[in-house]
Every structure is written in structure tokens, then in C-alpha cells.
Coordinates of C-alpha atoms in Angstrom, one line a residue:
M1 CA -122.9 25.9 -74.4
Y2 CA -122.0 28.4 -71.7
W3 CA -125.1 30.6 -72.8
M4 CA -127.4 27.6 -72.7
K5 CA -126.3 26.7 -69.3
K6 CA -126.8 30.1 -68.0
S7 CA -130.1 30.3 -69.6
N8 CA -131.3 27.1 -67.9
K9 CA -130.0 28.3 -64.6
Y10 CA -132.2 31.3 -64.6
K11 CA -135.2 29.7 -66.3
K12 CA -137.2 29.5 -63.3
S13 CA -136.8 33.1 -62.5
F14 CA -137.0 34.5 -66.0
F15 CA -139.3 37.3 -65.1
L16 CA -137.6 38.3 -61.9
P17 CA -133.8 37.6 -62.7
E18 CA -132.5 39.9 -59.9
M19 CA -134.5 38.4 -57.1
G20 CA -134.2 35.4 -54.8
F21 CA -137.1 33.2 -53.8
K22 CA -138.4 35.0 -50.9
E23 CA -138.3 38.3 -52.8
Q24 CA -140.2 36.8 -55.6
A25 CA -142.9 35.4 -53.2
S26 CA -143.3 38.8 -51.6
C27 CA -143.6 40.5 -55.0
L28 CA -146.3 37.9 -56.1
N29 CA -148.3 38.5 -53.1
Q30 CA -148.2 42.4 -53.7
K31 CA -149.5 41.6 -57.2
K32 CA -152.1 39.4 -56.0
L33 CA -153.4 42.1 -53.5
A34 CA -153.3 44.7 -56.2
V35 CA -155.6 42.7 -58.3
Y36 CA -158.0 41.8 -55.5
T37 CA -158.2 45.5 -54.8
V38 CA -159.0 46.4 -58.4
L39 CA -161.7 43.7 -58.6
A40 CA -163.2 45.0 -55.4
F41 CA -163.4 48.5 -56.8
L42 CA -164.9 47.1 -60.0
L43 CA -167.6 45.3 -58.0
I44 CA -168.5 48.3 -56.1
A45 CA -168.8 50.3 -59.2
L46 CA -171.0 47.8 -60.8
F47 CA -173.2 47.8 -57.8
R48 CA -173.6 51.6 -57.8
L49 CA -174.5 51.5 -61.4
W50 CA -177.1 48.9 -61.0
F51 CA -178.6 50.7 -57.8
Y52 CA -178.5 54.3 -59.2
Y53 CA -179.0 53.8 -63.1
P54 CA -181.0 50.5 -63.6
F55 CA -180.6 49.4 -67.1
S56 CA -184.5 49.6 -67.7
A57 CA -183.9 53.4 -67.5
I58 CA -181.2 53.6 -70.1
D59 CA -182.5 54.8 -73.3
G60 CA -181.0 55.4 -76.7
T61 CA -179.6 58.7 -75.8
L62 CA -177.3 57.3 -73.1
L63 CA -175.8 54.9 -75.6
Q64 CA -174.7 57.6 -77.8
D65 CA -171.8 59.7 -77.6
S66 CA -172.6 62.7 -75.4
A67 CA -172.2 65.2 -78.3
H68 CA -174.2 63.2 -80.7
I69 CA -177.8 63.5 -79.8
V70 CA -180.4 61.6 -81.9
I71 CA -183.3 63.8 -83.1
N72 CA -185.7 61.6 -81.0
S73 CA -185.1 59.3 -77.9
Y74 CA -187.4 58.3 -75.2
S75 CA -186.9 56.6 -71.9
S76 CA -188.7 53.2 -71.8
S77 CA -189.4 53.8 -68.0
S78 CA -192.0 56.3 -66.8
S79 CA -194.1 56.8 -63.7
S80 CA -196.7 58.9 -65.6
S81 CA -199.8 57.6 -67.1
P82 CA -199.9 57.0 -71.0
E83 CA -202.2 60.1 -71.2
E84 CA -199.7 62.3 -69.3
E85 CA -196.6 61.0 -71.1
A86 CA -198.4 61.7 -74.5
A87 CA -199.2 65.2 -73.5
G88 CA -195.5 65.7 -72.3
Q89 CA -194.3 64.2 -75.6
K90 CA -196.4 66.6 -77.7
N91 CA -194.7 69.6 -76.2
K92 CA -191.3 68.2 -76.1
P93 CA -189.3 69.8 -79.1
L94 CA -187.2 68.0 -81.6
C95 CA -183.4 68.9 -81.6
D96 CA -182.8 72.0 -83.5
Y97 CA -182.6 70.5 -86.8
T98 CA -182.6 74.1 -88.5
D99 CA -179.0 74.8 -87.2
G100 CA -176.8 72.7 -89.4
K101 CA -175.2 72.7 -93.0
W102 CA -175.3 70.7 -96.2
V103 CA -172.5 68.2 -96.3
R104 CA -171.3 65.9 -99.2
G105 CA -172.6 62.5 -99.0
E106 CA -171.8 59.1 -100.7
M107 CA -175.4 57.8 -100.8
G108 CA -177.6 59.1 -103.6
P109 CA -181.4 59.5 -103.5
L110 CA -183.8 56.7 -102.9
Y111 CA -185.3 57.0 -106.4
N112 CA -184.7 58.7 -109.7
G113 CA -186.7 60.2 -112.6
T114 CA -186.9 57.1 -114.2
T115 CA -188.0 54.6 -111.5
C116 CA -190.7 57.0 -110.2
G117 CA -193.7 57.6 -112.3
T118 CA -195.5 60.4 -110.4
I119 CA -192.9 63.3 -110.9
K120 CA -194.3 66.4 -112.6
D121 CA -192.5 66.7 -116.0
G122 CA -191.2 70.3 -114.9
Q123 CA -189.2 68.7 -112.0
N124 CA -187.8 65.7 -113.8
C125 CA -184.4 67.5 -114.2
L126 CA -182.3 64.4 -115.1
R127 CA -184.6 63.2 -117.6
H128 CA -184.8 66.6 -119.1
G129 CA -181.0 66.5 -119.7
R130 CA -179.5 68.3 -116.8
P131 CA -175.9 67.5 -117.2
D132 CA -174.6 67.6 -113.5
S133 CA -175.7 65.3 -110.7
G134 CA -173.7 66.6 -107.8
Y135 CA -176.8 68.3 -106.3
L136 CA -178.2 64.8 -105.5
Y137 CA -175.5 63.9 -103.1
W138 CA -175.9 66.6 -100.4
K139 CA -177.2 65.7 -97.1
W140 CA -178.6 68.0 -94.5
K141 CA -176.5 67.6 -91.3
P142 CA -177.7 69.3 -88.0
N143 CA -175.0 70.4 -85.8
Q144 CA -176.5 68.5 -82.6
C145 CA -178.3 65.5 -84.0
D146 CA -179.0 63.4 -87.1
I147 CA -181.8 63.1 -89.4
P148 CA -182.0 59.4 -90.4
R149 CA -182.3 58.4 -94.0
F150 CA -186.0 58.0 -95.0
D151 CA -187.4 54.8 -94.2
P152 CA -190.5 54.1 -96.3
T153 CA -191.5 51.0 -94.4
R154 CA -191.3 53.2 -91.2
F155 CA -193.6 55.9 -92.7
L156 CA -196.2 53.4 -94.0
D157 CA -196.4 51.7 -90.7
L158 CA -197.0 54.9 -88.8
L159 CA -199.8 55.9 -91.2
R160 CA -201.4 52.5 -91.7
D161 CA -205.3 53.0 -92.3
K162 CA -205.1 56.8 -92.1
H163 CA -205.5 59.6 -94.6
L164 CA -202.6 62.1 -95.2
A165 CA -203.6 65.3 -97.0
F166 CA -201.3 67.8 -98.6
I167 CA -203.1 71.1 -99.0
G168 CA -201.8 74.5 -100.7
D169 CA -200.0 75.6 -103.7
S170 CA -197.4 74.0 -106.1
M171 CA -195.0 73.7 -103.3
A172 CA -197.4 71.4 -101.5
R173 CA -197.5 69.4 -104.6
N174 CA -193.8 69.4 -105.0
Q175 CA -193.5 68.0 -101.4
L176 CA -196.2 65.3 -102.2
E177 CA -194.6 64.1 -105.3
S178 CA -191.2 63.7 -103.4
L179 CA -193.0 61.6 -100.8
L180 CA -194.8 59.5 -103.3
C181 CA -191.5 58.8 -105.0
M182 CA -189.8 57.9 -101.7
L183 CA -192.8 55.6 -100.7
A184 CA -193.0 53.9 -104.1
T185 CA -189.6 52.4 -103.5
F186 CA -191.3 49.9 -101.1
S187 CA -195.1 50.1 -101.9
T188 CA -196.8 51.2 -105.3
P189 CA -199.2 54.1 -105.0
N190 CA -202.4 53.5 -107.0
L191 CA -204.1 56.7 -108.3
V192 CA -207.8 56.3 -107.3
Y193 CA -209.0 59.9 -108.0
R194 CA -208.2 62.7 -110.2
N195 CA -209.9 66.0 -111.0
G196 CA -209.0 69.4 -112.2
E197 CA -206.3 70.5 -114.7
D198 CA -202.6 70.1 -114.1
N199 CA -203.4 67.4 -111.6
K200 CA -204.4 69.8 -109.0
F201 CA -206.8 67.2 -107.1
R202 CA -205.5 63.7 -106.8
R203 CA -205.7 60.8 -104.5
W204 CA -203.6 57.5 -104.1
L205 CA -204.0 54.5 -102.2
F206 CA -201.2 52.4 -100.8
K207 CA -203.0 49.0 -100.6
S208 CA -200.2 47.4 -98.5
H209 CA -201.0 49.6 -95.6
N210 CA -204.5 51.1 -96.6
L211 CA -202.9 54.6 -96.5
T212 CA -204.6 57.2 -98.5
V213 CA -202.5 60.2 -99.8
S214 CA -204.3 63.3 -101.2
V215 CA -203.3 66.6 -102.8
Y216 CA -205.7 69.7 -102.8
W217 CA -204.9 72.8 -104.8
S218 CA -205.6 75.8 -102.6
P219 CA -203.1 78.5 -103.1
F220 CA -204.4 80.7 -100.3
L221 CA -205.8 78.0 -98.0
V222 CA -208.7 80.5 -97.4
A223 CA -211.5 81.0 -100.0
G224 CA -210.6 83.0 -103.0
K225 CA -210.7 83.3 -106.6
E226 CA -207.4 83.1 -108.7
K227 CA -206.6 85.6 -111.4
S228 CA -206.8 84.0 -114.9
T229 CA -207.8 84.7 -118.4
E230 CA -211.1 82.5 -117.8
S231 CA -212.3 84.5 -114.9
G232 CA -211.3 87.7 -116.5
L233 CA -209.4 88.9 -113.4
D234 CA -206.1 90.3 -113.4
H235 CA -205.8 90.0 -109.7
N236 CA -206.7 87.4 -106.9
V237 CA -209.6 88.0 -104.5
L238 CA -209.3 86.5 -101.0
H239 CA -211.9 86.1 -98.3
L240 CA -209.9 85.9 -95.3
E241 CA -212.7 84.8 -92.6
R242 CA -213.4 81.4 -94.1
V243 CA -211.2 78.4 -95.5
D244 CA -211.4 77.1 -99.0
E245 CA -214.4 74.8 -99.3
K246 CA -212.6 72.6 -101.8
W247 CA -210.5 71.0 -99.1
A248 CA -212.6 72.0 -96.0
K249 CA -215.4 69.7 -97.1
D250 CA -213.2 66.5 -96.7
L251 CA -211.5 67.7 -93.6
D252 CA -213.4 65.1 -91.5
Q253 CA -211.7 62.3 -93.5
M254 CA -208.0 63.7 -92.9
D255 CA -205.9 62.3 -90.1
V256 CA -202.7 64.2 -90.9
V257 CA -202.8 67.6 -92.7
V258 CA -199.7 69.1 -94.3
L259 CA -200.2 72.8 -95.4
S260 CA -197.9 74.8 -97.5
V261 CA -198.6 78.3 -99.1
G262 CA -196.9 81.5 -99.7
H263 CA -195.9 82.6 -103.2
W264 CA -199.3 83.4 -104.5
F265 CA -199.6 86.1 -101.8
L266 CA -197.0 88.1 -103.7
H267 CA -199.5 88.6 -106.6
P268 CA -201.8 91.5 -107.0
A269 CA -204.9 90.8 -104.9
M270 CA -208.0 92.4 -103.2
Y271 CA -208.8 91.3 -99.6
L272 CA -212.2 90.9 -98.1
E273 CA -213.3 89.9 -94.6
S274 CA -216.9 89.4 -93.8
G275 CA -218.0 91.1 -96.9
S276 CA -216.0 94.3 -96.4
V277 CA -212.9 95.2 -98.5
L278 CA -209.9 95.4 -96.2
G279 CA -207.5 96.6 -99.0
C280 CA -205.3 95.3 -101.6
H281 CA -201.8 94.7 -102.7
S282 CA -200.2 96.2 -106.0
C283 CA -203.6 97.7 -106.9
P284 CA -202.9 101.5 -107.6
A285 CA -205.5 101.6 -110.3
R286 CA -208.4 100.2 -108.2
N287 CA -209.0 103.1 -105.9
C288 CA -208.3 100.6 -102.9
T289 CA -206.0 101.0 -100.0
E290 CA -202.7 99.4 -100.5
I291 CA -202.0 97.2 -97.3
G292 CA -199.3 94.9 -98.6
F293 CA -199.6 91.0 -97.9
F294 CA -197.7 90.2 -94.8
E295 CA -200.6 90.7 -92.3
V296 CA -203.0 89.2 -94.9
F297 CA -200.8 86.2 -95.0
R298 CA -201.0 86.0 -91.2
K299 CA -204.7 86.2 -91.2
A300 CA -205.0 83.4 -93.8
I301 CA -202.8 81.2 -91.9
R302 CA -204.5 81.9 -88.5
T303 CA -207.9 81.1 -90.1
T304 CA -206.8 77.9 -91.5
L305 CA -205.2 76.7 -88.3
R306 CA -208.2 77.6 -86.3
S307 CA -210.5 75.8 -88.7
V308 CA -208.4 72.7 -88.8
V309 CA -207.8 72.5 -85.0
S310 CA -211.3 73.1 -84.1
N311 CA -213.1 70.8 -86.6
R312 CA -211.7 67.5 -85.6
G313 CA -215.0 65.6 -86.3
R314 CA -214.5 61.8 -85.6
H315 CA -210.8 62.3 -84.8
R316 CA -209.6 62.2 -81.2
H317 CA -206.4 63.4 -82.7
R318 CA -205.4 65.1 -85.9
D319 CA -201.9 66.1 -86.7
V320 CA -201.2 69.4 -88.5
V321 CA -197.9 70.2 -90.1
L322 CA -197.2 73.6 -91.7
T323 CA -194.3 73.6 -94.1
T324 CA -192.8 77.0 -93.9
F325 CA -191.9 79.3 -96.8
S326 CA -189.8 78.0 -99.5
P327 CA -187.4 80.6 -101.0
S328 CA -186.7 81.1 -104.7
H329 CA -183.3 81.7 -106.2
F330 CA -183.9 84.1 -109.0
E331 CA -181.5 86.3 -107.2
G332 CA -183.0 89.5 -108.7
R333 CA -182.4 88.2 -112.3
P334 CA -185.4 88.0 -114.7
W335 CA -187.1 84.6 -114.9
D336 CA -186.1 84.4 -118.7
S337 CA -182.4 85.3 -118.4
L338 CA -179.8 82.9 -119.4
G339 CA -178.3 81.5 -116.2
A340 CA -181.1 82.8 -113.9
C341 CA -180.2 79.8 -111.5
N342 CA -177.3 77.9 -112.6
M343 CA -175.5 77.2 -109.4
T344 CA -174.2 73.6 -108.9
E345 CA -173.3 73.7 -105.3
P346 CA -175.1 74.9 -102.0
Y347 CA -174.5 78.4 -100.3
E348 CA -172.5 78.4 -97.2
G349 CA -173.6 80.7 -94.4
K350 CA -176.3 82.6 -96.4
A351 CA -178.6 84.0 -93.7
L352 CA -182.4 84.5 -94.1
E353 CA -183.5 88.1 -94.7
G354 CA -186.2 90.4 -96.2
M355 CA -189.3 88.6 -97.4
D356 CA -188.2 85.0 -96.9
E357 CA -187.4 85.8 -93.1
E358 CA -190.6 87.7 -92.6
M359 CA -192.8 85.0 -94.1
R360 CA -191.1 82.3 -92.0
R361 CA -191.6 84.3 -88.8
I362 CA -195.2 84.8 -89.4
E363 CA -195.7 81.1 -89.9
M364 CA -193.8 80.2 -86.7
E365 CA -195.7 82.6 -84.7
E366 CA -199.0 81.4 -85.9
V367 CA -198.1 77.8 -85.3
A368 CA -197.0 78.5 -81.8
A369 CA -200.3 80.4 -81.1
A370 CA -202.5 77.6 -82.5
N371 CA -200.5 74.8 -80.6
A372 CA -201.1 76.6 -77.3
G373 CA -203.9 75.2 -75.2
T374 CA -205.0 72.5 -77.7
N375 CA -204.7 68.8 -77.7
T376 CA -204.2 68.7 -81.4
N377 CA -200.6 68.4 -82.6
V378 CA -199.7 71.5 -84.6
E379 CA -196.1 72.0 -85.6
A380 CA -194.0 74.1 -88.3
L381 CA -191.9 72.0 -90.6
D382 CA -189.3 74.7 -90.5
V383 CA -187.4 74.3 -93.9
T384 CA -186.9 77.8 -95.0
G385 CA -183.3 78.3 -93.5
L386 CA -182.0 75.0 -94.9
S387 CA -183.8 75.6 -98.3
I388 CA -182.2 79.0 -98.8
L389 CA -178.8 77.4 -99.0
R390 CA -179.7 75.3 -102.0
P391 CA -179.6 77.5 -105.1
D392 CA -178.5 74.4 -107.0
G393 CA -181.7 72.2 -106.5
H394 CA -184.0 73.9 -108.9
P395 CA -184.7 72.9 -112.5
G396 CA -183.7 76.2 -114.0
P397 CA -183.9 75.9 -117.7
Y398 CA -184.4 72.1 -117.4
M399 CA -188.1 72.6 -116.5
Y400 CA -188.3 71.8 -120.4
A401 CA -186.7 68.7 -121.8
F402 CA -183.3 69.3 -123.5
P403 CA -183.6 73.2 -123.6
F404 CA -180.2 73.6 -125.5
K405 CA -180.7 71.0 -128.0
N406 CA -180.8 73.7 -130.8
G407 CA -178.2 75.9 -129.4
V408 CA -178.1 78.5 -126.6
P409 CA -180.9 81.0 -126.9
D410 CA -180.8 84.6 -125.7
R411 CA -183.8 84.2 -123.5
I412 CA -185.0 81.1 -121.8
H413 CA -187.7 80.3 -119.2
N414 CA -186.2 79.2 -115.9
D415 CA -187.8 77.6 -112.7
C416 CA -185.8 78.8 -109.8
L417 CA -188.7 78.3 -107.5
H418 CA -189.8 74.5 -107.6
W419 CA -187.3 71.6 -106.6
C420 CA -185.8 68.9 -108.8
L421 CA -187.1 65.5 -108.0
P422 CA -185.0 63.8 -106.6
G423 CA -183.6 66.9 -104.8
P424 CA -183.4 69.0 -101.6
V425 CA -187.2 68.8 -101.0
D426 CA -186.7 64.9 -100.2
T427 CA -184.9 66.2 -97.0
W428 CA -188.3 67.9 -96.0
N429 CA -189.9 64.4 -95.9
E430 CA -187.0 62.9 -93.9
I431 CA -187.8 65.6 -91.3
L432 CA -191.6 65.1 -91.6
L433 CA -191.1 61.4 -90.8
E434 CA -189.4 62.4 -87.7
V435 CA -192.1 64.7 -86.7
L436 CA -194.8 62.1 -87.3
R437 CA -192.7 59.3 -85.4
R438 CA -192.5 61.6 -82.5
W439 CA -196.2 62.3 -82.3
M440 CA -197.6 58.8 -83.2
D441 CA -195.3 56.5 -81.3
H442 CA -196.5 58.2 -78.1
V443 CA -199.9 59.7 -78.9
W444 CA -201.8 57.3 -81.4

């Protein structure tokens, strides 16, 4: 009972048990003053924020953590004209998506070898019996930005009523088929044209968006004749002053052009320019000056970019993307050796060097030269560095169905050049989408 009475006695001064009434009132007044002071500072801060940083000027970048920069972000306010803003955005670089690493992710690819019907058999690794699937769960993570997961509806919306053409060698086709599979998760591609063996010339129509997607086989981009038993040639012949007519005749129909070549330049070849022989590569028995292939590769890229940029035809804008050299991973082993490319995880910290580095450097320099002083969008899809880290992404022996069903042979054909589908090449198209989004949101 004593405890209860004592408790009642001090009930009114529960929070200030040691103070009298006057002291309590003084304390409360001090508290009110402190609260009003804080509120006053908050009002001043809000006024300054509104005056100096109006909300209309806050874009997506300011809403992100300062160390987490999105690959693309634009302010919604601008005092420039649409034409000036478009010109400025054209030359505004993406974040450095080449500086990063492959990280393990939980989300797998958008498609698989069963759901997509446009995968070349040689790249359908899971269907051909590849036993591991870990290579499907690596995501490229740049150090200073993010590459969003591929959004097929966004891609289709951007290219509505347009013609997207992939031109080049089998790496161009590899990237094309990856894109078709990713887009097919939302809209079905209808094959409307086919010509040539091994699906070298094909065209699809996405009726939902009236988007045409084509592939043109042109392993040099410039005019040339490929070595083959049919032609009787044991070497390639290249004409470096003009582009390949097989795709150039349709150039006026193309809104977006994706170029990709490289590996065919490593084969023996003879080079001509304006009818004169410049030299050759790997041709000691032909009484021809050996000049290698690096500068020839440069000339072919330069001729192609100049042709595509200058011949816009009906187009006010044509976008040109050059996918840089895609490294192989034979790693000095014979193509038919057992385990030529049997890695199951990415490399860490492997640097570009030698031929891979030189091929990429030439492409980057020629893109920069072509992009200078032109209204055409020309950009390199720089995938060489991130691709060199993925020795696990190739078909290897699974370019053929169930290669070990009859036991393990001494020798077996390996593909350590092309990419499994799905696989690392899907990342190329995630970056391609960001390049196109940057251009078309502000130019088209």
C-alpha cells in the first residue's frame, strides 16, 4: 500500500520526479523552444532546396546512391533545342561498361535451347548434352554502373517500323540468333526470307512491331572471294576499296546496322586495291609480298564505315554499331584435342594481349575516326575485354549432339570460338539495347 500511495503522489510528475512545478514549466518551455528552432531550420532547408534544386531538374541519377551510376540517365529539363540536345547526347559516352567483372547471379537466361527455335544446332549446348549449367548464371557487372536485364518489349518499341541488319561473319550470326531468342520471349519472329547455304542470308518480321531483322553473310565486309573447294581457291581474295555488294545493295533499307568481323582475316589471303595487288598473308609460295593482316583489317573497317555513313539514302539518321573482336579460347591447343575448352567458370583478371588486343584497338580507332564530324551515330560495342574472361561459354565438343555417348575418343572436334545459346553473347545484346536506347530516346 505504501508503494501505491507513493506512486500516486508522484504520478503527475512521472517524467520529472526531481523537479517542482516551476522547474518543470521552465524545462517544458525550453523544449518547445528547441522544437521550434528545429522546425525553423527545416523550413529554411526546404526553401533552399526548392529554390536552388527545383524538382523538375532532378533526374534518375540524383535518386541513386552516389556510387551507383546508372548506365543512362538524362535530365528532364533543358534550355537547349531538341536538335542541340540530340547532338549533345550523341557524343555523350556511356559509363565504362568494359570495366567490370562477371558475378554469379540467381536469375538464369530469358530463354533456353528448347523454347527458342532459331538457335543454330552447333550452339545449342544444353540440348546437345552439355552436363553443366553454371555458365548460364554469370552476369556482367560494371564497376560504376548497371546493365539492366534485357527487356524485349523495350527493344521492340525502340525499333518499331524499322529494319535492323546484322552484317558480317558467323559471330554476327551468333549475336543475331541470341537477339532473336531474347525477343521471341515476347513476340514471335516470322521467317520471311531465306537464301544461301547454312542460313547465311535470312530475314524475319516481328509483326507486333513491324520490325524487320536481317542477317547478311559477309566475312570481310568488303568485296571478296572466299577460299573453298568450289572456287578452287586455297586462299581468300579481298578488294579493299569497295564493300560487299551482297549487303550494300540493300543498305538504303537499313535503319540500324550491326557489323561484326575478324576471324576470317586470319586465313591466307591476297589483297587488292583498285586493281593492284597490295600483298598477301600466309602466302610464301605465291611470289607475293607478305604484309600480314592487321592493316588490311583496318582498311576493310574504314572502307565499310565510310560507305555506311556516307550512303544514308532516305535516312535522316542511320545508326551503326561495330561489335568488336570476339576472342577464341583454344589457348594454344589443337582444335581436335580432348578438353580444348573445357572450363566451367570465368577467368578472373585475364588481360587482353596480342592479336585480341590489336584487333580491338584497330576497331576502336576506326570507329572514333568515322564518328568525328558526322551526324550519323557510330559506336563500338566493345565486348572484347568482357568476352576474353568467358572460356566457359563455348560449345567445345558439344557443337555435336552427345559427343561422348559412345565413350571418350582420343580426338574430337571442339568449337572454342562461337558461343553457346543461351550464353555470354546475350550480354552483348543487353549492352546493345542500352546503346540504342541512348540514341533513339533523344534523336529519333
